[in-house]
PDB file of N, CA, C and O in Angstrom:
ATOM      1  N   ALA A   1     -31.927  16.397 -81.560  1.00 68.00           N
ATOM      2  CA  ALA A   1     -30.397  15.909 -82.803  1.00 68.00           C
ATOM      3  C   ALA A   1     -30.290  14.686 -81.095  1.00 68.00           C
ATOM      4  O   ALA A   1     -29.984  13.359 -82.408  1.00 68.00           O
ATOM      5  N   MET A   2     -31.079  14.270 -80.023  1.00 74.00           N
ATOM      6  CA  MET A   2     -30.307  13.181 -79.270  1.00 74.00           C
ATOM      7  C   MET A   2     -31.101  12.092 -79.715  1.00 74.00           C
ATOM      8  O   MET A   2     -30.410  11.463 -80.591  1.00 74.00           O
ATOM      9  N   THR A   3     -32.056  12.366 -80.557  1.00 80.00           N
ATOM     10  CA  THR A   3     -33.303  11.758 -81.203  1.00 80.00           C
ATOM     11  C   THR A   3     -32.499  10.815 -82.395  1.00 80.00           C
ATOM     12  O   THR A   3     -33.113  10.051 -82.962  1.00 80.00           O
ATOM     13  N   GLU A   4     -32.384  12.126 -83.231  1.00 85.00           N
ATOM     14  CA  GLU A   4     -31.505  11.257 -84.229  1.00 85.00           C
ATOM     15  C   GLU A   4     -30.213  10.283 -84.375  1.00 85.00           C
ATOM     16  O   GLU A   4     -30.271   9.634 -84.781  1.00 85.00           O
ATOM     17  N   GLU A   5     -28.898  11.203 -83.475  1.00 84.00           N
ATOM     18  CA  GLU A   5     -28.412  10.324 -83.584  1.00 84.00           C
ATOM     19  C   GLU A   5     -28.881   8.454 -82.502  1.00 84.00           C
ATOM     20  O   GLU A   5     -28.160   7.549 -82.906  1.00 84.00           O
ATOM     21  N   LYS A   6     -29.749   8.431 -81.659  1.00 81.00           N
ATOM     22  CA  LYS A   6     -30.287   7.258 -81.501  1.00 81.00           C
ATOM     23  C   LYS A   6     -30.607   6.066 -82.419  1.00 81.00           C
ATOM     24  O   LYS A   6     -30.225   5.257 -82.640  1.00 81.00           O
ATOM     25  N   ASN A   7     -31.522   7.194 -82.638  1.00 86.00           N
ATOM     26  CA  ASN A   7     -32.115   6.301 -84.435  1.00 86.00           C
ATOM     27  C   ASN A   7     -31.017   6.192 -85.529  1.00 86.00           C
ATOM     28  O   ASN A   7     -31.610   4.448 -85.667  1.00 86.00           O
ATOM     29  N   LYS A   8     -30.210   6.978 -85.496  1.00 89.00           N
ATOM     30  CA  LYS A   8     -29.223   6.521 -87.146  1.00 89.00           C
ATOM     31  C   LYS A   8     -27.537   5.100 -86.173  1.00 89.00           C
ATOM     32  O   LYS A   8     -28.257   4.361 -86.752  1.00 89.00           O
ATOM     33  N   LEU A   9     -28.605   4.656 -84.798  1.00 89.00           N
ATOM     34  CA  LEU A   9     -27.638   3.619 -83.908  1.00 89.00           C
ATOM     35  C   LEU A   9     -28.504   2.398 -84.685  1.00 89.00           C
ATOM     36  O   LEU A   9     -27.975   1.450 -84.670  1.00 89.00           O
ATOM     37  N   TYR A  10     -29.975   3.034 -84.004  1.00 91.00           N
ATOM     38  CA  TYR A  10     -30.418   1.977 -84.555  1.00 91.00           C
ATOM     39  C   TYR A  10     -30.241   1.353 -85.493  1.00 91.00           C
ATOM     40  O   TYR A  10     -30.586  -0.352 -86.387  1.00 91.00           O
ATOM     41  N   ASP A  11     -30.925   2.419 -86.480  1.00 92.00           N
ATOM     42  CA  ASP A  11     -30.468   1.637 -87.949  1.00 92.00           C
ATOM     43  C   ASP A  11     -29.338   1.124 -88.194  1.00 92.00           C
ATOM     44  O   ASP A  11     -29.780  -0.112 -89.286  1.00 92.00           O
ATOM     45  N   LYS A  12     -27.939   1.650 -87.964  1.00 93.00           N
ATOM     46  CA  LYS A  12     -26.751   0.972 -88.346  1.00 93.00           C
ATOM     47  C   LYS A  12     -26.873  -0.308 -87.625  1.00 93.00           C
ATOM     48  O   LYS A  12     -26.782  -1.309 -88.735  1.00 93.00           O
ATOM     49  N   VAL A  13     -27.769  -0.689 -86.375  1.00 93.00           N
ATOM     50  CA  VAL A  13     -27.098  -1.486 -86.212  1.00 93.00           C
ATOM     51  C   VAL A  13     -28.151  -2.678 -86.765  1.00 93.00           C
ATOM     52  O   VAL A  13     -27.829  -4.029 -87.209  1.00 93.00           O
ATOM     53  N   ASN A  14     -29.498  -2.010 -87.101  1.00 93.00           N
ATOM     54  CA  ASN A  14     -30.268  -3.436 -88.178  1.00 93.00           C
ATOM     55  C   ASN A  14     -30.015  -3.575 -89.298  1.00 93.00           C
ATOM     56  O   ASN A  14     -30.170  -5.111 -89.885  1.00 93.00           O
ATOM     57  N   ARG A  15     -29.234  -2.779 -89.966  1.00 94.00           N
ATOM     58  CA  ARG A  15     -28.801  -2.900 -91.082  1.00 94.00           C
ATOM     59  C   ARG A  15     -27.201  -4.563 -90.775  1.00 94.00           C
ATOM     60  O   ARG A  15     -27.579  -5.156 -91.629  1.00 94.00           O
ATOM     61  N   VAL A  16     -26.950  -4.415 -89.765  1.00 95.00           N
ATOM     62  CA  VAL A  16     -25.685  -4.882 -89.907  1.00 95.00           C
ATOM     63  C   VAL A  16     -26.546  -6.123 -89.087  1.00 95.00           C
ATOM     64  O   VAL A  16     -26.295  -7.518 -90.612  1.00 95.00           O
ATOM     65  N   LEU A  17     -27.425  -6.452 -88.907  1.00 95.00           N
ATOM     66  CA  LEU A  17     -28.197  -7.128 -88.482  1.00 95.00           C
ATOM     67  C   LEU A  17     -28.598  -7.739 -90.133  1.00 95.00           C
ATOM     68  O   LEU A  17     -28.623  -9.042 -90.127  1.00 95.00           O
ATOM     69  N   TYR A  18     -29.330  -7.089 -90.667  1.00 95.00           N
ATOM     70  CA  TYR A  18     -29.764  -8.066 -91.487  1.00 95.00           C
ATOM     71  C   TYR A  18     -28.020  -8.696 -93.188  1.00 95.00           C
ATOM     72  O   TYR A  18     -29.231  -9.504 -93.092  1.00 95.00           O
ATOM     73  N   ARG A  19     -26.704  -7.746 -93.102  1.00 95.00           N
ATOM     74  CA  ARG A  19     -26.318  -8.490 -93.658  1.00 95.00           C
ATOM     75  C   ARG A  19     -25.746 -10.170 -93.191  1.00 95.00           C
ATOM     76  O   ARG A  19     -25.665 -10.869 -93.660  1.00 95.00           O
ATOM     77  N   ASN A  20     -26.154  -9.727 -91.981  1.00 95.00           N
ATOM     78  CA  ASN A  20     -25.475 -10.600 -91.624  1.00 95.00           C
ATOM     79  C   ASN A  20     -26.694 -12.081 -91.621  1.00 95.00           C
ATOM     80  O   ASN A  20     -26.607 -13.350 -91.906  1.00 95.00           O
ATOM     81  N   GLN A  21     -27.953 -12.233 -91.485  1.00 94.00           N
ATOM     82  CA  GLN A  21     -28.697 -12.414 -91.413  1.00 94.00           C
ATOM     83  C   GLN A  21     -29.183 -13.084 -93.353  1.00 94.00           C
ATOM     84  O   GLN A  21     -28.865 -14.569 -93.058  1.00 94.00           O
ATOM     85  N   CYS A  22     -28.545 -12.426 -93.961  1.00 95.00           N
ATOM     86  CA  CYS A  22     -28.231 -12.366 -95.417  1.00 95.00           C
ATOM     87  C   CYS A  22     -26.747 -13.877 -95.579  1.00 95.00           C
ATOM     88  O   CYS A  22     -27.533 -14.631 -96.117  1.00 95.00           O
ATOM     89  N   LYS A  23     -25.774 -13.406 -94.583  1.00 93.00           N
ATOM     90  CA  LYS A  23     -25.003 -14.338 -95.027  1.00 93.00           C
ATOM     91  C   LYS A  23     -25.382 -15.549 -94.579  1.00 93.00           C
ATOM     92  O   LYS A  23     -24.691 -16.537 -94.717  1.00 93.00           O
ATOM     93  N   ALA A  24     -25.793 -15.844 -93.382  1.00 91.00           N
ATOM     94  CA  ALA A  24     -26.382 -16.615 -92.732  1.00 91.00           C
ATOM     95  C   ALA A  24     -27.252 -17.713 -93.529  1.00 91.00           C
ATOM     96  O   ALA A  24     -26.932 -19.110 -93.859  1.00 91.00           O
ATOM     97  N   GLU A  25     -27.675 -16.904 -94.205  1.00 92.00           N
ATOM     98  CA  GLU A  25     -29.497 -17.571 -95.274  1.00 92.00           C
ATOM     99  C   GLU A  25     -28.465 -18.883 -96.261  1.00 92.00           C
ATOM    100  O   GLU A  25     -28.642 -19.376 -96.550  1.00 92.00           O
ATOM    101  N   TYR A  26     -26.648 -17.896 -97.056  1.00 90.00           N
ATOM    102  CA  TYR A  26     -26.297 -18.063 -98.179  1.00 90.00           C
ATOM    103  C   TYR A  26     -25.377 -19.405 -96.904  1.00 90.00           C
ATOM    104  O   TYR A  26     -26.017 -20.306 -98.194  1.00 90.00           O
ATOM    105  N   TYR A  27     -25.012 -19.533 -95.811  1.00 85.00           N
ATOM    106  CA  TYR A  27     -24.229 -20.707 -95.481  1.00 85.00           C
ATOM    107  C   TYR A  27     -25.386 -22.081 -95.128  1.00 85.00           C
ATOM    108  O   TYR A  27     -25.660 -22.988 -95.703  1.00 85.00           O
ATOM    109  N   SER A  28     -26.436 -21.580 -94.985  1.00 85.00           N
ATOM    110  CA  SER A  28     -27.173 -22.162 -94.854  1.00 85.00           C
ATOM    111  C   SER A  28     -27.990 -23.272 -96.050  1.00 85.00           C
ATOM    112  O   SER A  28     -28.282 -23.896 -96.606  1.00 85.00           O
ATOM    113  N   SER A  29     -28.826 -22.626 -96.683  1.00 86.00           N
ATOM    114  CA  SER A  29     -28.973 -23.065 -97.962  1.00 86.00           C
ATOM    115  C   SER A  29     -27.832 -23.697 -99.117  1.00 86.00           C
ATOM    116  O   SER A  29     -28.238 -25.088 -99.431  1.00 86.00           O
ATOM    117  N   LYS A  30     -25.709 -23.558 -98.890  1.00 81.00           N
ATOM    118  CA  LYS A  30     -25.222 -23.723 -99.103  1.00 81.00           C
ATOM    119  C   LYS A  30     -25.125 -25.063 -99.107  1.00 81.00           C
ATOM    120  O   LYS A  30     -24.913 -25.722 -99.903  1.00 81.00           O
ATOM    121  N   TYR A  31     -25.500 -25.523 -97.898  1.00 75.00           N
ATOM    122  CA  TYR A  31     -24.902 -27.099 -96.943  1.00 75.00           C
ATOM    123  C   TYR A  31     -26.234 -27.353 -96.946  1.00 75.00           C
ATOM    124  O   TYR A  31     -26.380 -29.039 -95.871  1.00 75.00           O
ATOM    125  N   GLU A  32     -27.081 -27.032 -97.244  1.00 75.00           N
ATOM    126  CA  GLU A  32     -29.035 -28.115 -96.759  1.00 75.00           C
ATOM    127  C   GLU A  32     -28.591 -28.997 -97.242  1.00 75.00           C
ATOM    128  O   GLU A  32     -28.548 -29.235 -98.621  1.00 75.00           O
ATOM    129  N   GLY A  33     -29.015 -30.247 -96.866  1.00 70.00           N
ATOM    130  CA  GLY A  33     -29.009 -31.136 -96.790  1.00 70.00           C
ATOM    131  C   GLY A  33     -27.486 -32.313 -97.851  1.00 70.00           C
ATOM    132  O   GLY A  33     -27.780 -33.131 -97.803  1.00 70.00           O
ATOM    133  N   LYS A  34     -26.751 -31.020 -96.976  1.00 69.00           N
ATOM    134  CA  LYS A  34     -25.741 -31.597 -97.633  1.00 69.00           C
ATOM    135  C   LYS A  34     -24.539 -32.305 -95.943  1.00 69.00           C
ATOM    136  O   LYS A  34     -23.001 -31.766 -96.162  1.00 69.00           O
ATOM    137  N   GLU A  35     -25.187 -32.474 -94.676  1.00 61.00           N
ATOM    138  CA  GLU A  35     -24.371 -31.475 -93.869  1.00 61.00           C
ATOM    139  C   GLU A  35     -23.604 -32.573 -93.469  1.00 61.00           C
ATOM    140  O   GLU A  35     -22.532 -32.977 -93.233  1.00 61.00           O
ATOM    141  N   GLU A  36     -23.644 -33.912 -93.822  1.00 64.00           N
ATOM    142  CA  GLU A  36     -22.958 -34.732 -93.687  1.00 64.00           C
ATOM    143  C   GLU A  36     -21.549 -34.978 -94.941  1.00 64.00           C
ATOM    144  O   GLU A  36     -20.307 -34.985 -94.262  1.00 64.00           O
ATOM    145  N   GLN A  37     -21.466 -33.818 -95.356  1.00 61.00           N
ATOM    146  CA  GLN A  37     -20.053 -32.951 -96.423  1.00 61.00           C
ATOM    147  C   GLN A  37     -19.653 -31.775 -95.224  1.00 61.00           C
ATOM    148  O   GLN A  37     -18.568 -31.697 -96.236  1.00 61.00           O
ATOM    149  N   HIS A  38     -20.327 -31.710 -94.962  1.00 59.00           N
ATOM    150  CA  HIS A  38     -19.707 -30.640 -93.642  1.00 59.00           C
ATOM    151  C   HIS A  38     -17.956 -30.764 -93.150  1.00 59.00           C
ATOM    152  O   HIS A  38     -17.887 -30.762 -93.653  1.00 59.00           O
ATOM    153  N   THR A  39     -17.553 -29.720 -94.037  1.00 62.00           N
ATOM    154  CA  THR A  39     -16.026 -29.701 -93.499  1.00 62.00           C
ATOM    155  C   THR A  39     -16.061 -28.675 -92.166  1.00 62.00           C
ATOM    156  O   THR A  39     -16.998 -27.669 -92.401  1.00 62.00           O
ATOM    157  N   PHE A  40     -14.903 -28.641 -91.877  1.00 61.00           N
ATOM    158  CA  PHE A  40     -14.946 -27.184 -90.053  1.00 61.00           C
ATOM    159  C   PHE A  40     -15.097 -26.035 -90.348  1.00 61.00           C
ATOM    160  O   PHE A  40     -15.983 -25.936 -89.946  1.00 61.00           O
ATOM    161  N   HIS A  41     -14.489 -25.991 -91.918  1.00 65.00           N
ATOM    162  CA  HIS A  41     -14.516 -24.740 -92.272  1.00 65.00           C
ATOM    163  C   HIS A  41     -15.511 -23.877 -92.724  1.00 65.00           C
ATOM    164  O   HIS A  41     -16.475 -23.319 -91.922  1.00 65.00           O
ATOM    165  N   GLY A  42     -16.763 -25.129 -93.267  1.00 66.00           N
ATOM    166  CA  GLY A  42     -17.840 -24.876 -93.398  1.00 66.00           C
ATOM    167  C   GLY A  42     -18.615 -24.517 -92.665  1.00 66.00           C
ATOM    168  O   GLY A  42     -20.066 -24.002 -92.731  1.00 66.00           O
ATOM    169  N   GLY A  43     -19.026 -25.414 -91.098  1.00 71.00           N
ATOM    170  CA  GLY A  43     -19.613 -26.002 -90.727  1.00 71.00           C
ATOM    171  C   GLY A  43     -19.074 -24.833 -89.614  1.00 71.00           C
ATOM    172  O   GLY A  43     -20.239 -23.775 -88.930  1.00 71.00           O
ATOM    173  N   TRP A  44     -18.436 -24.033 -89.643  1.00 77.00           N
ATOM    174  CA  TRP A  44     -17.941 -22.706 -88.724  1.00 77.00           C
ATOM    175  C   TRP A  44     -18.502 -21.746 -89.728  1.00 77.00           C
ATOM    176  O   TRP A  44     -19.032 -20.557 -88.325  1.00 77.00           O
ATOM    177  N   ASN A  45     -18.156 -21.647 -91.534  1.00 82.00           N
ATOM    178  CA  ASN A  45     -18.335 -20.279 -91.558  1.00 82.00           C
ATOM    179  C   ASN A  45     -20.260 -20.334 -90.471  1.00 82.00           C
ATOM    180  O   ASN A  45     -19.928 -18.439 -90.325  1.00 82.00           O
ATOM    181  N   LEU A  46     -20.862 -21.498 -91.241  1.00 82.00           N
ATOM    182  CA  LEU A  46     -22.594 -21.240 -90.317  1.00 82.00           C
ATOM    183  C   LEU A  46     -22.623 -20.923 -89.272  1.00 82.00           C
ATOM    184  O   LEU A  46     -23.551 -20.074 -89.470  1.00 82.00           O
ATOM    185  N   GLY A  47     -22.027 -20.693 -88.420  1.00 85.00           N
ATOM    186  CA  GLY A  47     -22.161 -21.715 -86.744  1.00 85.00           C
ATOM    187  C   GLY A  47     -21.886 -19.648 -86.149  1.00 85.00           C
ATOM    188  O   GLY A  47     -23.008 -19.053 -85.719  1.00 85.00           O
ATOM    189  N   TYR A  48     -20.664 -18.914 -87.275  1.00 89.00           N
ATOM    190  CA  TYR A  48     -19.995 -17.964 -86.191  1.00 89.00           C
ATOM    191  C   TYR A  48     -21.270 -16.026 -87.080  1.00 89.00           C
ATOM    192  O   TYR A  48     -21.554 -15.793 -86.216  1.00 89.00           O
ATOM    193  N   TRP A  49     -22.185 -16.978 -88.517  1.00 90.00           N
ATOM    194  CA  TRP A  49     -22.743 -15.436 -88.746  1.00 90.00           C
ATOM    195  C   TRP A  49     -24.274 -15.708 -88.355  1.00 90.00           C
ATOM    196  O   TRP A  49     -25.280 -15.068 -87.893  1.00 90.00           O
ATOM    197  N   GLU A  50     -24.165 -17.271 -87.935  1.00 91.00           N
ATOM    198  CA  GLU A  50     -25.748 -16.927 -86.565  1.00 91.00           C
ATOM    199  C   GLU A  50     -25.771 -17.132 -85.811  1.00 91.00           C
ATOM    200  O   GLU A  50     -26.418 -16.345 -85.147  1.00 91.00           O
ATOM    201  N   GLY A  51     -23.912 -16.762 -85.350  1.00 93.00           N
ATOM    202  CA  GLY A  51     -24.044 -16.449 -83.952  1.00 93.00           C
ATOM    203  C   GLY A  51     -24.305 -14.681 -83.965  1.00 93.00           C
ATOM    204  O   GLY A  51     -24.376 -13.794 -82.669  1.00 93.00           O
ATOM    205  N   ARG A  52     -23.529 -14.077 -85.070  1.00 94.00           N
ATOM    206  CA  ARG A  52     -23.477 -13.072 -85.171  1.00 94.00           C
ATOM    207  C   ARG A  52     -25.099 -12.513 -85.388  1.00 94.00           C
ATOM    208  O   ARG A  52     -25.600 -11.132 -84.653  1.00 94.00           O
ATOM    209  N   VAL A  53     -25.872 -13.422 -86.005  1.00 94.00           N
ATOM    210  CA  VAL A  53     -27.062 -12.729 -86.575  1.00 94.00           C
ATOM    211  C   VAL A  53     -27.998 -13.080 -84.666  1.00 94.00           C
ATOM    212  O   VAL A  53     -28.045 -11.343 -84.097  1.00 94.00           O
ATOM    213  N   SER A  54     -27.845 -13.917 -83.609  1.00 94.00           N
ATOM    214  CA  SER A  54     -28.263 -13.486 -82.612  1.00 94.00           C
ATOM    215  C   SER A  54     -27.442 -12.507 -81.582  1.00 94.00           C
ATOM    216  O   SER A  54     -28.473 -12.006 -80.727  1.00 94.00           O
ATOM    217  N   ALA A  55     -25.977 -12.398 -81.249  1.00 94.00           N
ATOM    218  CA  ALA A  55     -25.668 -11.481 -80.878  1.00 94.00           C
ATOM    219  C   ALA A  55     -26.627  -9.765 -81.317  1.00 94.00           C
ATOM    220  O   ALA A  55     -26.775  -9.302 -80.693  1.00 94.00           O
ATOM    221  N   LEU A  56     -26.753  -9.940 -82.860  1.00 93.00           N
ATOM    222  CA  LEU A  56     -26.698  -7.979 -83.208  1.00 93.00           C
ATOM    223  C   LEU A  56     -28.038  -8.467 -82.688  1.00 93.00           C
ATOM    224  O   LEU A  56     -29.383  -7.029 -81.859  1.00 93.00           O
ATOM    225  N   GLU A  57     -29.958  -9.674 -82.749  1.00 94.00           N
ATOM    226  CA  GLU A  57     -30.287  -9.227 -82.741  1.00 94.00           C
ATOM    227  C   GLU A  57     -31.215  -8.734 -80.731  1.00 94.00           C
ATOM    228  O   GLU A  57     -31.414  -8.176 -80.243  1.00 94.00           O
ATOM    229  N   GLY A  58     -30.093  -9.126 -80.692  1.00 95.00           N
ATOM    230  CA  GLY A  58     -29.743  -9.142 -78.434  1.00 95.00           C
ATOM    231  C   GLY A  58     -29.086  -7.874 -78.838  1.00 95.00           C
ATOM    232  O   GLY A  58     -29.642  -7.089 -77.360  1.00 95.00           O
ATOM    233  N   VAL A  59     -28.214  -6.782 -79.153  1.00 93.00           N
ATOM    234  CA  VAL A  59     -28.680  -5.588 -79.174  1.00 93.00           C
ATOM    235  C   VAL A  59     -30.096  -4.324 -79.812  1.00 93.00           C
ATOM    236  O   VAL A  59     -29.791  -3.839 -79.144  1.00 93.00           O
ATOM    237  N   LEU A  60     -30.039  -5.543 -80.525  1.00 93.00           N
ATOM    238  CA  LEU A  60     -31.431  -4.516 -80.613  1.00 93.00           C
ATOM    239  C   LEU A  60     -32.388  -4.353 -79.851  1.00 93.00           C
ATOM    240  O   LEU A  60     -33.365  -3.408 -79.650  1.00 93.00           O
ATOM    241  N   ASP A  61     -32.511  -5.701 -79.651  1.00 93.00           N
ATOM    242  CA  ASP A  61     -33.694  -5.687 -77.935  1.00 93.00           C
ATOM    243  C   ASP A  61     -33.184  -4.940 -76.856  1.00 93.00           C
ATOM    244  O   ASP A  61     -34.085  -3.449 -76.503  1.00 93.00           O
ATOM    245  N   LEU A  62     -31.644  -5.004 -76.745  1.00 93.00           N
ATOM    246  CA  LEU A  62     -31.548  -4.014 -75.195  1.00 93.00           C
ATOM    247  C   LEU A  62     -31.316  -2.654 -75.943  1.00 93.00           C
ATOM    248  O   LEU A  62     -32.272  -1.668 -75.138  1.00 93.00           O
ATOM    249  N   LEU A  63     -31.965  -2.256 -77.428  1.00 91.00           N
ATOM    250  CA  LEU A  63     -32.063  -0.947 -77.778  1.00 91.00           C
ATOM    251  C   LEU A  63     -33.221  -0.125 -77.143  1.00 91.00           C
ATOM    252  O   LEU A  63     -33.499   0.944 -77.152  1.00 91.00           O
ATOM    253  N   GLU A  64     -34.111  -1.440 -78.266  1.00 90.00           N
ATOM    254  CA  GLU A  64     -35.425  -1.045 -77.764  1.00 90.00           C
ATOM    255  C   GLU A  64     -36.045  -0.725 -75.917  1.00 90.00           C
ATOM    256  O   GLU A  64     -36.290  -0.139 -75.797  1.00 90.00           O
ATOM    257  N   ASP A  65     -35.300  -2.186 -75.454  1.00 92.00           N
ATOM    258  CA  ASP A  65     -34.713  -1.462 -73.747  1.00 92.00           C
ATOM    259  C   ASP A  65     -34.675  -0.596 -73.478  1.00 92.00           C
ATOM    260  O   ASP A  65     -35.904   0.862 -72.404  1.00 92.00           O
ATOM    261  N   LEU A  66     -33.852   0.435 -73.831  1.00 89.00           N
ATOM    262  CA  LEU A  66     -33.639   1.714 -74.283  1.00 89.00           C
ATOM    263  C   LEU A  66     -34.412   2.811 -74.697  1.00 89.00           C
ATOM    264  O   LEU A  66     -33.781   4.107 -74.308  1.00 89.00           O
ATOM    265  N   GLY A  67     -35.533   2.716 -75.377  1.00 88.00           N
ATOM    266  CA  GLY A  67     -36.074   3.903 -76.561  1.00 88.00           C
ATOM    267  C   GLY A  67     -35.930   4.024 -76.586  1.00 88.00           C
ATOM    268  O   GLY A  67     -35.783   5.254 -77.200  1.00 88.00           O
ATOM    269  N   MET A  68     -34.913   3.336 -77.912  1.00 85.00           N
ATOM    270  CA  MET A  68     -33.609   4.140 -78.807  1.00 85.00           C
ATOM    271  C   MET A  68     -35.035   3.023 -80.571  1.00 85.00           C
ATOM    272  O   MET A  68     -33.983   3.236 -80.972  1.00 85.00           O
ATOM    273  N   LYS A  69     -35.758   2.765 -80.526  1.00 85.00           N
ATOM    274  CA  LYS A  69     -36.167   2.473 -81.063  1.00 85.00           C
ATOM    275  C   LYS A  69     -36.590   3.067 -82.648  1.00 85.00           C
ATOM    276  O   LYS A  69     -37.632   4.089 -81.485  1.00 85.00           O
ATOM    277  N   PRO A  70     -36.485   3.300 -83.683  1.00 82.00           N
ATOM    278  CA  PRO A  70     -37.532   4.745 -83.613  1.00 82.00           C
ATOM    279  C   PRO A  70     -38.802   5.597 -84.147  1.00 82.00           C
ATOM    280  O   PRO A  70     -39.180   3.126 -84.580  1.00 82.00           O
ATOM    281  N   GLU A  71     -39.139   5.809 -83.862  1.00 79.00           N
ATOM    282  CA  GLU A  71     -40.923   5.932 -84.173  1.00 79.00           C
ATOM    283  C   GLU A  71     -41.062   5.750 -84.973  1.00 79.00           C
ATOM    284  O   GLU A  71     -40.559   6.680 -85.979  1.00 79.00           O
ATOM    285  N   ILE A  72     -42.398   5.388 -85.749  1.00 73.00           N
ATOM    286  CA  ILE A  72     -43.048   5.024 -87.367  1.00 73.00           C
ATOM    287  C   ILE A  72     -44.278   6.075 -87.322  1.00 73.00           C
ATOM    288  O   ILE A  72     -45.067   5.942 -86.139  1.00 73.00           O
ATOM    289  N   ASP A  73     -43.704   7.343 -88.434  1.00 72.00           N
ATOM    290  CA  ASP A  73     -45.488   7.725 -88.155  1.00 72.00           C
ATOM    291  C   ASP A  73     -45.477   7.537 -89.564  1.00 72.00           C
ATOM    292  O   ASP A  73     -45.547   6.734 -90.599  1.00 72.00           O
ATOM    293  N   ILE A  74     -47.052   5.980 -88.842  1.00 73.00           N
ATOM    294  CA  ILE A  74     -47.763   5.590 -89.525  1.00 73.00           C
ATOM    295  C   ILE A  74     -48.781   6.262 -90.818  1.00 73.00           C
ATOM    296  O   ILE A  74     -49.348   5.968 -92.063  1.00 73.00           O
ATOM    297  N   SER A  75     -48.736   7.849 -89.931  1.00 75.00           N
ATOM    298  CA  SER A  75     -49.830   8.057 -91.628  1.00 75.00           C
ATOM    299  C   SER A  75     -49.199   8.599 -92.570  1.00 75.00           C
ATOM    300  O   SER A  75     -49.204   8.582 -93.977  1.00 75.00           O
ATOM    301  N   ALA A  76     -47.902   8.173 -92.780  1.00 72.00           N
ATOM    302  CA  ALA A  76     -46.733   8.048 -93.942  1.00 72.00           C
ATOM    303  C   ALA A  76     -46.746   7.091 -95.117  1.00 72.00           C
ATOM    304  O   ALA A  76     -46.806   7.580 -96.226  1.00 72.00           O
ATOM    305  N   TYR A  77     -47.805   6.196 -94.215  1.00 77.00           N
ATOM    306  CA  TYR A  77     -47.983   5.714 -95.395  1.00 77.00           C
ATOM    307  C   TYR A  77     -49.369   5.191 -95.883  1.00 77.00           C
ATOM    308  O   TYR A  77     -49.286   4.595 -96.844  1.00 77.00           O
ATOM    309  N   PHE A  78     -50.050   6.201 -95.553  1.00 80.00           N
ATOM    310  CA  PHE A  78     -50.915   6.595 -95.581  1.00 80.00           C
ATOM    311  C   PHE A  78     -51.858   7.011 -97.149  1.00 80.00           C
ATOM    312  O   PHE A  78     -50.851   8.152 -96.301  1.00 80.00           O
ATOM    313  N   THR A  79     -52.160   7.090 -98.108  1.00 71.00           N
ATOM    314  CA  THR A  79     -52.516   8.542 -98.957  1.00 71.00           C
ATOM    315  C   THR A  79     -53.959   9.196 -99.283  1.00 71.00           C
ATOM    316  O   THR A  79     -55.206   8.037 -98.662  1.00 71.00           O
ATOM    317  N   GLU A  80     -53.948  10.689 -99.414  1.00 66.00           N
ATOM    318  CA  GLU A  80     -54.709  10.389 -99.312  1.00 66.00           C
ATOM    319  C   GLU A  80     -55.534  11.045-101.057  1.00 66.00           C
ATOM    320  O   GLU A  80     -54.856  10.634-101.737  1.00 66.00           O
ATOM    321  N   ASP A  81     -56.674  10.568-101.157  1.00 58.00           N
ATOM    322  CA  ASP A  81     -57.713   9.869-102.074  1.00 58.00           C
ATOM    323  C   ASP A  81     -58.019  11.676-102.517  1.00 58.00           C
ATOM    324  O   ASP A  81     -58.359  12.420-102.043  1.00 58.00           O
TER     325      ASP A  81
END
């Protein structure tokens, strides 16, 4: 049960990271090539989401170091013919 809880925590952080990466990519593409038109708010948004991505990647690294990354059963990806 403890392993399941660890996996849930790792997966939850991973999902939050993915959402934050999507936001960062959105703001990055929105302002790409238009950097000189960056409003303070637009630049703040991009920096904010990129900062969150960086922090969440650090959290995942820490969880991995603590052995909390879910084990993947690779055999599940192979089918018997």
